[in-house]
Amino acid sequence: MVFTLKYIFSLVSVLFLSASLTTSVLVQENFANCLSVNSNLSIPISTIYTNDSSSFTSILQSSAQNLRYLVPSVPKPVIIFTPLTEFHVQAAVICARKLGIHVRVRSGGHDYEGVSYVSEIESPFIVLDLAMLRSISVDIKSSSAWVQAGATIGEVYYRIAEKSKVHGFPAGICTTLGIGGHITGGAYGSMMRKFGLGVDNVIDARIVDANGRILDRKAMGEDLFWAIRGGGGGSFGIILSWKIKLVSVPATVTGFTVTRTLEQGATKLLYRWQQVADKLDENLFIRVVIQPINGSQIGKRTVATSYNALFLGSANRLLQVTKKSFPELNLTKKDCIEMSWIKSVLYIAGFPSNTTPEVLLEAKSSNKEYFKAKSDFVQQTILETVLEGLWKKFLQEDNPLMIWNPYGGMMSKISESATPFPYRKGTLFKIQYLTIWFDGDKNQQKHINWIRKMYKYMGPYVSSSPRAAYVNYRDLDLGMNKKNHTKINKAKIWGAKYFKDNFDRLVNVKTKVDPSNFFRHEQSIPPLSVKS
């Protein structure tokens, strides 16, 4: 009998698919059985979603922000497990390790390259989705709170404000961030110049380590506690909860947004902002949101720079500060909006002015997009001629966005080695670059090519040796681990960009607490060598 190549390829494909399905079923059955044996508490069947479950797709998509990682061609987990208790998480780690199943862990789904719910390098894999672990316990007397990993930062803000109008927490601007992963990367926000990052205000944590043990700060030791506060998610254990230190905020704070286009002198104003943004009163945070808008001529676009700010104080005091230190902004009383701290959370996040704080309890974002992002840290003022070249490239893209965030203040007072997040003294500001599109993967490469060219253009004007990047704006262009393990000298290419010299200490901690590299992904911290 003669078989055509087409027939042979079809037969091989069927056999391969059959083997894959058999493997998936075995993984599902073995994992479910193991969970029931190893958990102190019963595990409802409704917390385990296999890829033939009717709710599987909706659960997978529930908190995923980057639609690039939900297209059909991207690998999907064979199981999504939504634990209800710490002990369920513990059992999941024990079982995954015992059965040799690769695990990804998701708290909020905002990771830019989808590594918390997609594995491009290992199959099959399962996802532990911590969305059901979202309790928040605020203790105003001790100015602290315990918050579980699946809670969003917006929920945390709401629960703090519910108890006190003069307490807050310095973390993210985007309110739907899952706090478990958010703090592992640093967690910056509009109060960073006054109080530092989220990681600078964590006083305890509970994690499940690679051996399935539940540990607090005392049990894990200071090295591991150091590593999880800024060393990136998915490398050292599963964050169950953080104990955060609350900070004092005024009863009245002030916000403003002032926009200038190129025709209104945006280039000169941004040049001046670079010179003063890190030196302003530490109560004042002015970020610059940069977008294309329609110009005065029909069919022609221009660039709009919006100075979006929070001041921890009254409008009158703010006007005194800007008049002295940044008069070029021409801020007026009518630009200023006085409000409570919790209302400022909504303001900075871009909610409409009539939005009530209860929106923070909705937890999930409706703004899901296809996007690619990159980041830079800047240590010297970028000249106007360079900015003019930047605008030309910026306007070549359909939906580009840049956000420039100021440093200085408290950020300059904390040592580079205090946490794994190293970008402190000497950093003027950070740039986030984004390109957003809405037609799936049809023109995806065009948009990604654009942002890579933009990034290349900015190379000579930003930090170098290494060119720095923010780990919570994860960028797989910087380098990736291979399956299971990557040599340290290869991983250091991207690791030093995120962590500078702190990368070496992170590797030592990883080698000590997870030598078998159980917790791993495309950019996880590798151990010195993998031990079975």
PDB file of C-alpha atoms in Angstrom, residues 235-422:
ATOM      1  CA  SER A 235      10.425  32.721  41.339  1.00  0.00           C
ATOM      2  CA  PHE A 236      10.481  32.062  45.075  1.00  0.00           C
ATOM      3  CA  GLY A 237       7.054  30.902  46.179  1.00  0.00           C
ATOM      4  CA  ILE A 238       3.381  31.754  46.059  1.00  0.00           C
ATOM      5  CA  ILE A 239       2.413  34.918  47.898  1.00  0.00           C
ATOM      6  CA  LEU A 240      -0.640  34.227  50.047  1.00  0.00           C
ATOM      7  CA  SER A 241      -0.876  37.620  51.743  1.00  0.00           C
ATOM      8  CA  TRP A 242       1.051  40.761  52.586  1.00  0.00           C
ATOM      9  CA  LYS A 243       1.065  42.727  55.819  1.00  0.00           C
ATOM     10  CA  ILE A 244       1.338  46.334  54.748  1.00  0.00           C
ATOM     11  CA  LYS A 245       2.179  49.475  56.691  1.00  0.00           C
ATOM     12  CA  LEU A 246      -0.391  52.249  56.298  1.00  0.00           C
ATOM     13  CA  VAL A 247       0.780  55.830  55.852  1.00  0.00           C
ATOM     14  CA  SER A 248      -0.741  59.124  56.997  1.00  0.00           C
ATOM     15  CA  VAL A 249      -2.457  61.234  54.343  1.00  0.00           C
ATOM     16  CA  PRO A 250      -4.070  64.687  54.702  1.00  0.00           C
ATOM     17  CA  ALA A 251      -7.836  64.937  54.963  1.00  0.00           C
ATOM     18  CA  THR A 252      -7.670  67.107  51.839  1.00  0.00           C
ATOM     19  CA  VAL A 253      -5.403  66.475  48.856  1.00  0.00           C
ATOM     20  CA  THR A 254      -5.322  68.210  45.476  1.00  0.00           C
ATOM     21  CA  GLY A 255      -5.216  66.949  41.924  1.00  0.00           C
ATOM     22  CA  PHE A 256      -4.838  68.599  38.558  1.00  0.00           C
ATOM     23  CA  THR A 257      -4.418  67.759  34.877  1.00  0.00           C
ATOM     24  CA  VAL A 258      -2.904  70.373  32.572  1.00  0.00           C
ATOM     25  CA  THR A 259      -2.525  69.540  28.872  1.00  0.00           C
ATOM     26  CA  ARG A 260      -0.212  71.152  26.340  1.00  0.00           C
ATOM     27  CA  THR A 261       0.064  70.219  22.662  1.00  0.00           C
ATOM     28  CA  LEU A 262       3.095  70.666  20.433  1.00  0.00           C
ATOM     29  CA  GLU A 263       1.555  73.868  19.113  1.00  0.00           C
ATOM     30  CA  GLN A 264       1.226  75.126  22.709  1.00  0.00           C
ATOM     31  CA  GLY A 265       4.897  74.607  23.560  1.00  0.00           C
ATOM     32  CA  ALA A 266       4.748  70.997  24.787  1.00  0.00           C
ATOM     33  CA  THR A 267       8.371  70.278  23.873  1.00  0.00           C
ATOM     34  CA  LYS A 268       9.861  73.153  25.879  1.00  0.00           C
ATOM     35  CA  LEU A 269       7.581  72.413  28.839  1.00  0.00           C
ATOM     36  CA  LEU A 270       8.531  68.727  28.900  1.00  0.00           C
ATOM     37  CA  TYR A 271      12.205  69.669  28.729  1.00  0.00           C
ATOM     38  CA  ARG A 272      11.683  71.878  31.784  1.00  0.00           C
ATOM     39  CA  TRP A 273       9.670  69.177  33.598  1.00  0.00           C
ATOM     40  CA  GLN A 274      12.660  66.845  33.280  1.00  0.00           C
ATOM     41  CA  GLN A 275      14.819  69.384  35.095  1.00  0.00           C
ATOM     42  CA  VAL A 276      12.494  69.865  38.060  1.00  0.00           C
ATOM     43  CA  ALA A 277      10.220  66.806  38.436  1.00  0.00           C
ATOM     44  CA  ASP A 278      12.540  64.895  40.786  1.00  0.00           C
ATOM     45  CA  LYS A 279      13.412  68.010  42.815  1.00  0.00           C
ATOM     46  CA  LEU A 280       9.894  69.264  43.571  1.00  0.00           C
ATOM     47  CA  ASP A 281       8.359  69.132  47.046  1.00  0.00           C
ATOM     48  CA  GLU A 282       8.095  65.405  47.852  1.00  0.00           C
ATOM     49  CA  ASN A 283       4.356  65.843  48.471  1.00  0.00           C
ATOM     50  CA  LEU A 284       3.932  66.606  44.769  1.00  0.00           C
ATOM     51  CA  PHE A 285       3.839  63.904  42.102  1.00  0.00           C
ATOM     52  CA  ILE A 286       3.467  65.105  38.496  1.00  0.00           C
ATOM     53  CA  ARG A 287       3.485  62.437  35.823  1.00  0.00           C
ATOM     54  CA  VAL A 288       3.218  63.171  32.102  1.00  0.00           C
ATOM     55  CA  VAL A 289       0.802  61.153  29.943  1.00  0.00           C
ATOM     56  CA  ILE A 290       1.663  61.507  26.253  1.00  0.00           C
ATOM     57  CA  GLN A 291      -0.796  60.624  23.474  1.00  0.00           C
ATOM     58  CA  PRO A 292      -1.572  61.608  19.873  1.00  0.00           C
ATOM     59  CA  ILE A 293      -4.730  63.655  19.301  1.00  0.00           C
ATOM     60  CA  ASN A 294      -6.373  65.287  16.303  1.00  0.00           C
ATOM     61  CA  GLY A 295      -4.737  68.597  15.488  1.00  0.00           C
ATOM     62  CA  SER A 296      -6.323  71.861  14.410  1.00  0.00           C
ATOM     63  CA  GLN A 297      -5.899  70.873  10.755  1.00  0.00           C
ATOM     64  CA  ILE A 298      -8.326  68.222   9.498  1.00  0.00           C
ATOM     65  CA  GLY A 299      -6.607  64.877   9.041  1.00  0.00           C
ATOM     66  CA  LYS A 300      -3.446  65.914  10.872  1.00  0.00           C
ATOM     67  CA  ARG A 301      -2.491  64.644  14.322  1.00  0.00           C
ATOM     68  CA  THR A 302      -0.401  66.273  17.009  1.00  0.00           C
ATOM     69  CA  VAL A 303       1.042  65.208  20.360  1.00  0.00           C
ATOM     70  CA  ALA A 304      -0.663  66.072  23.657  1.00  0.00           C
ATOM     71  CA  THR A 305       1.292  66.050  26.927  1.00  0.00           C
ATOM     72  CA  SER A 306      -0.933  65.904  30.012  1.00  0.00           C
ATOM     73  CA  TYR A 307       0.553  66.802  33.405  1.00  0.00           C
ATOM     74  CA  ASN A 308      -1.470  64.605  35.752  1.00  0.00           C
ATOM     75  CA  ALA A 309      -0.737  65.263  39.411  1.00  0.00           C
ATOM     76  CA  LEU A 310      -1.447  64.547  43.056  1.00  0.00           C
ATOM     77  CA  PHE A 311      -0.413  66.914  45.831  1.00  0.00           C
ATOM     78  CA  LEU A 312      -0.684  65.821  49.461  1.00  0.00           C
ATOM     79  CA  GLY A 313      -2.069  69.121  50.682  1.00  0.00           C
ATOM     80  CA  SER A 314      -4.367  72.028  49.849  1.00  0.00           C
ATOM     81  CA  ALA A 315      -4.704  73.842  46.531  1.00  0.00           C
ATOM     82  CA  ASN A 316      -3.314  77.083  48.010  1.00  0.00           C
ATOM     83  CA  ARG A 317      -0.189  75.319  49.231  1.00  0.00           C
ATOM     84  CA  LEU A 318       0.183  73.535  45.858  1.00  0.00           C
ATOM     85  CA  LEU A 319       0.037  76.858  43.986  1.00  0.00           C
ATOM     86  CA  GLN A 320       2.820  78.213  46.194  1.00  0.00           C
ATOM     87  CA  VAL A 321       4.975  75.165  45.394  1.00  0.00           C
ATOM     88  CA  THR A 322       4.451  75.275  41.621  1.00  0.00           C
ATOM     89  CA  LYS A 323       4.865  79.060  41.422  1.00  0.00           C
ATOM     90  CA  LYS A 324       8.270  78.723  43.077  1.00  0.00           C
ATOM     91  CA  SER A 325       9.561  75.499  41.512  1.00  0.00           C
ATOM     92  CA  PHE A 326       7.681  74.998  38.220  1.00  0.00           C
ATOM     93  CA  PRO A 327       6.207  78.374  37.138  1.00  0.00           C
ATOM     94  CA  GLU A 328       6.410  77.324  33.469  1.00  0.00           C
ATOM     95  CA  LEU A 329       3.363  75.104  34.023  1.00  0.00           C
ATOM     96  CA  ASN A 330       1.222  78.222  34.658  1.00  0.00           C
ATOM     97  CA  LEU A 331      -0.961  76.323  37.115  1.00  0.00           C
ATOM     98  CA  THR A 332      -4.032  78.271  38.269  1.00  0.00           C
ATOM     99  CA  LYS A 333      -6.559  77.826  41.046  1.00  0.00           C
ATOM    100  CA  LYS A 334      -9.220  76.726  38.562  1.00  0.00           C
ATOM    101  CA  ASP A 335      -6.972  73.853  37.438  1.00  0.00           C
ATOM    102  CA  CYS A 336      -6.896  72.460  40.986  1.00  0.00           C
ATOM    103  CA  ILE A 337      -9.409  70.019  42.441  1.00  0.00           C
ATOM    104  CA  GLU A 338      -9.442  69.470  46.203  1.00  0.00           C
ATOM    105  CA  MET A 339     -10.692  66.074  47.341  1.00  0.00           C
ATOM    106  CA  SER A 340     -10.273  63.245  49.842  1.00  0.00           C
ATOM    107  CA  TRP A 341      -7.428  60.770  49.369  1.00  0.00           C
ATOM    108  CA  ILE A 342      -9.792  57.975  48.254  1.00  0.00           C
ATOM    109  CA  LYS A 343     -11.294  60.291  45.620  1.00  0.00           C
ATOM    110  CA  SER A 344      -7.782  61.072  44.428  1.00  0.00           C
ATOM    111  CA  VAL A 345      -7.298  57.353  43.775  1.00  0.00           C
ATOM    112  CA  LEU A 346     -10.219  57.529  41.337  1.00  0.00           C
ATOM    113  CA  TYR A 347      -8.976  60.808  39.857  1.00  0.00           C
ATOM    114  CA  ILE A 348      -5.439  59.598  39.097  1.00  0.00           C
ATOM    115  CA  ALA A 349      -6.817  56.316  37.736  1.00  0.00           C
ATOM    116  CA  GLY A 350      -8.881  58.283  35.213  1.00  0.00           C
ATOM    117  CA  PHE A 351     -12.411  57.571  36.424  1.00  0.00           C
ATOM    118  CA  PRO A 352     -15.118  60.160  35.570  1.00  0.00           C
ATOM    119  CA  SER A 353     -15.527  62.895  38.206  1.00  0.00           C
ATOM    120  CA  ASN A 354     -18.921  61.604  39.388  1.00  0.00           C
ATOM    121  CA  THR A 355     -17.633  58.082  40.105  1.00  0.00           C
ATOM    122  CA  THR A 356     -18.123  56.838  43.665  1.00  0.00           C
ATOM    123  CA  PRO A 357     -15.416  54.847  45.511  1.00  0.00           C
ATOM    124  CA  GLU A 358     -17.606  51.721  45.408  1.00  0.00           C
ATOM    125  CA  VAL A 359     -16.410  51.178  41.833  1.00  0.00           C
ATOM    126  CA  LEU A 360     -13.157  49.958  43.403  1.00  0.00           C
ATOM    127  CA  LEU A 361     -14.991  46.906  44.709  1.00  0.00           C
ATOM    128  CA  GLU A 362     -15.888  45.775  41.199  1.00  0.00           C
ATOM    129  CA  ALA A 363     -12.269  44.595  41.031  1.00  0.00           C
ATOM    130  CA  LYS A 364     -12.103  43.597  37.353  1.00  0.00           C
ATOM    131  CA  SER A 365     -11.113  45.910  34.539  1.00  0.00           C
ATOM    132  CA  SER A 366     -13.173  46.213  31.387  1.00  0.00           C
ATOM    133  CA  ASN A 367     -10.215  47.724  29.525  1.00  0.00           C
ATOM    134  CA  LYS A 368      -8.722  44.637  27.917  1.00  0.00           C
ATOM    135  CA  GLU A 369      -6.486  45.384  24.957  1.00  0.00           C
ATOM    136  CA  TYR A 370      -3.866  43.959  22.658  1.00  0.00           C
ATOM    137  CA  PHE A 371      -0.640  45.697  23.601  1.00  0.00           C
ATOM    138  CA  LYS A 372       3.120  45.587  23.809  1.00  0.00           C
ATOM    139  CA  ALA A 373       5.116  47.609  26.333  1.00  0.00           C
ATOM    140  CA  LYS A 374       8.678  48.585  27.151  1.00  0.00           C
ATOM    141  CA  SER A 375      10.320  50.756  29.790  1.00  0.00           C
ATOM    142  CA  ASP A 376      13.351  52.930  30.477  1.00  0.00           C
ATOM    143  CA  PHE A 377      14.895  54.769  33.402  1.00  0.00           C
ATOM    144  CA  VAL A 378      16.374  58.196  32.690  1.00  0.00           C
ATOM    145  CA  GLN A 379      19.312  59.780  34.524  1.00  0.00           C
ATOM    146  CA  GLN A 380      20.015  62.818  32.333  1.00  0.00           C
ATOM    147  CA  THR A 381      17.723  65.407  30.760  1.00  0.00           C
ATOM    148  CA  ILE A 382      16.690  64.537  27.213  1.00  0.00           C
ATOM    149  CA  LEU A 383      17.315  67.466  24.850  1.00  0.00           C
ATOM    150  CA  GLU A 384      14.568  69.223  22.905  1.00  0.00           C
ATOM    151  CA  THR A 385      16.036  68.132  19.562  1.00  0.00           C
ATOM    152  CA  VAL A 386      15.767  64.503  20.688  1.00  0.00           C
ATOM    153  CA  LEU A 387      12.166  65.072  21.779  1.00  0.00           C
ATOM    154  CA  GLU A 388      11.338  66.504  18.370  1.00  0.00           C
ATOM    155  CA  GLY A 389      12.670  63.323  16.753  1.00  0.00           C
ATOM    156  CA  LEU A 390      10.672  61.309  19.252  1.00  0.00           C
ATOM    157  CA  TRP A 391       7.430  63.042  18.241  1.00  0.00           C
ATOM    158  CA  LYS A 392       7.991  62.172  14.564  1.00  0.00           C
ATOM    159  CA  LYS A 393       8.335  58.480  15.389  1.00  0.00           C
ATOM    160  CA  PHE A 394       5.486  58.639  17.902  1.00  0.00           C
ATOM    161  CA  LEU A 395       3.027  59.917  15.314  1.00  0.00           C
ATOM    162  CA  GLN A 396       3.853  57.063  12.936  1.00  0.00           C
ATOM    163  CA  GLU A 397       1.900  54.615  15.132  1.00  0.00           C
ATOM    164  CA  ASP A 398      -1.895  54.216  15.392  1.00  0.00           C
ATOM    165  CA  ASN A 399      -2.399  54.170  19.179  1.00  0.00           C
ATOM    166  CA  PRO A 400       0.870  54.856  20.985  1.00  0.00           C
ATOM    167  CA  LEU A 401       1.125  55.964  24.600  1.00  0.00           C
ATOM    168  CA  MET A 402       3.938  57.080  26.866  1.00  0.00           C
ATOM    169  CA  ILE A 403       3.857  57.762  30.590  1.00  0.00           C
ATOM    170  CA  TRP A 404       6.768  59.571  32.258  1.00  0.00           C
ATOM    171  CA  ASN A 405       6.858  59.100  36.046  1.00  0.00           C
ATOM    172  CA  PRO A 406       8.999  61.315  38.306  1.00  0.00           C
ATOM    173  CA  TYR A 407      11.411  60.031  40.936  1.00  0.00           C
ATOM    174  CA  GLY A 408      13.264  61.913  43.682  1.00  0.00           C
ATOM    175  CA  GLY A 409      11.979  62.544  47.191  1.00  0.00           C
ATOM    176  CA  MET A 410      11.838  59.369  49.268  1.00  0.00           C
ATOM    177  CA  MET A 411      12.953  57.328  46.250  1.00  0.00           C
ATOM    178  CA  SER A 412      16.387  58.964  46.502  1.00  0.00           C
ATOM    179  CA  LYS A 413      16.714  58.251  50.227  1.00  0.00           C
ATOM    180  CA  ILE A 414      16.379  54.452  50.091  1.00  0.00           C
ATOM    181  CA  SER A 415      19.413  52.297  49.338  1.00  0.00           C
ATOM    182  CA  GLU A 416      19.608  50.397  46.008  1.00  0.00           C
ATOM    183  CA  SER A 417      20.078  47.172  47.964  1.00  0.00           C
ATOM    184  CA  ALA A 418      17.297  47.702  50.525  1.00  0.00           C
ATOM    185  CA  THR A 419      14.990  45.694  48.261  1.00  0.00           C
ATOM    186  CA  PRO A 420      15.620  44.009  44.882  1.00  0.00           C
ATOM    187  CA  PHE A 421      14.164  47.107  43.155  1.00  0.00           C
ATOM    188  CA  PRO A 422      17.363  49.135  42.587  1.00  0.00           C
TER     189      PRO A 422
END
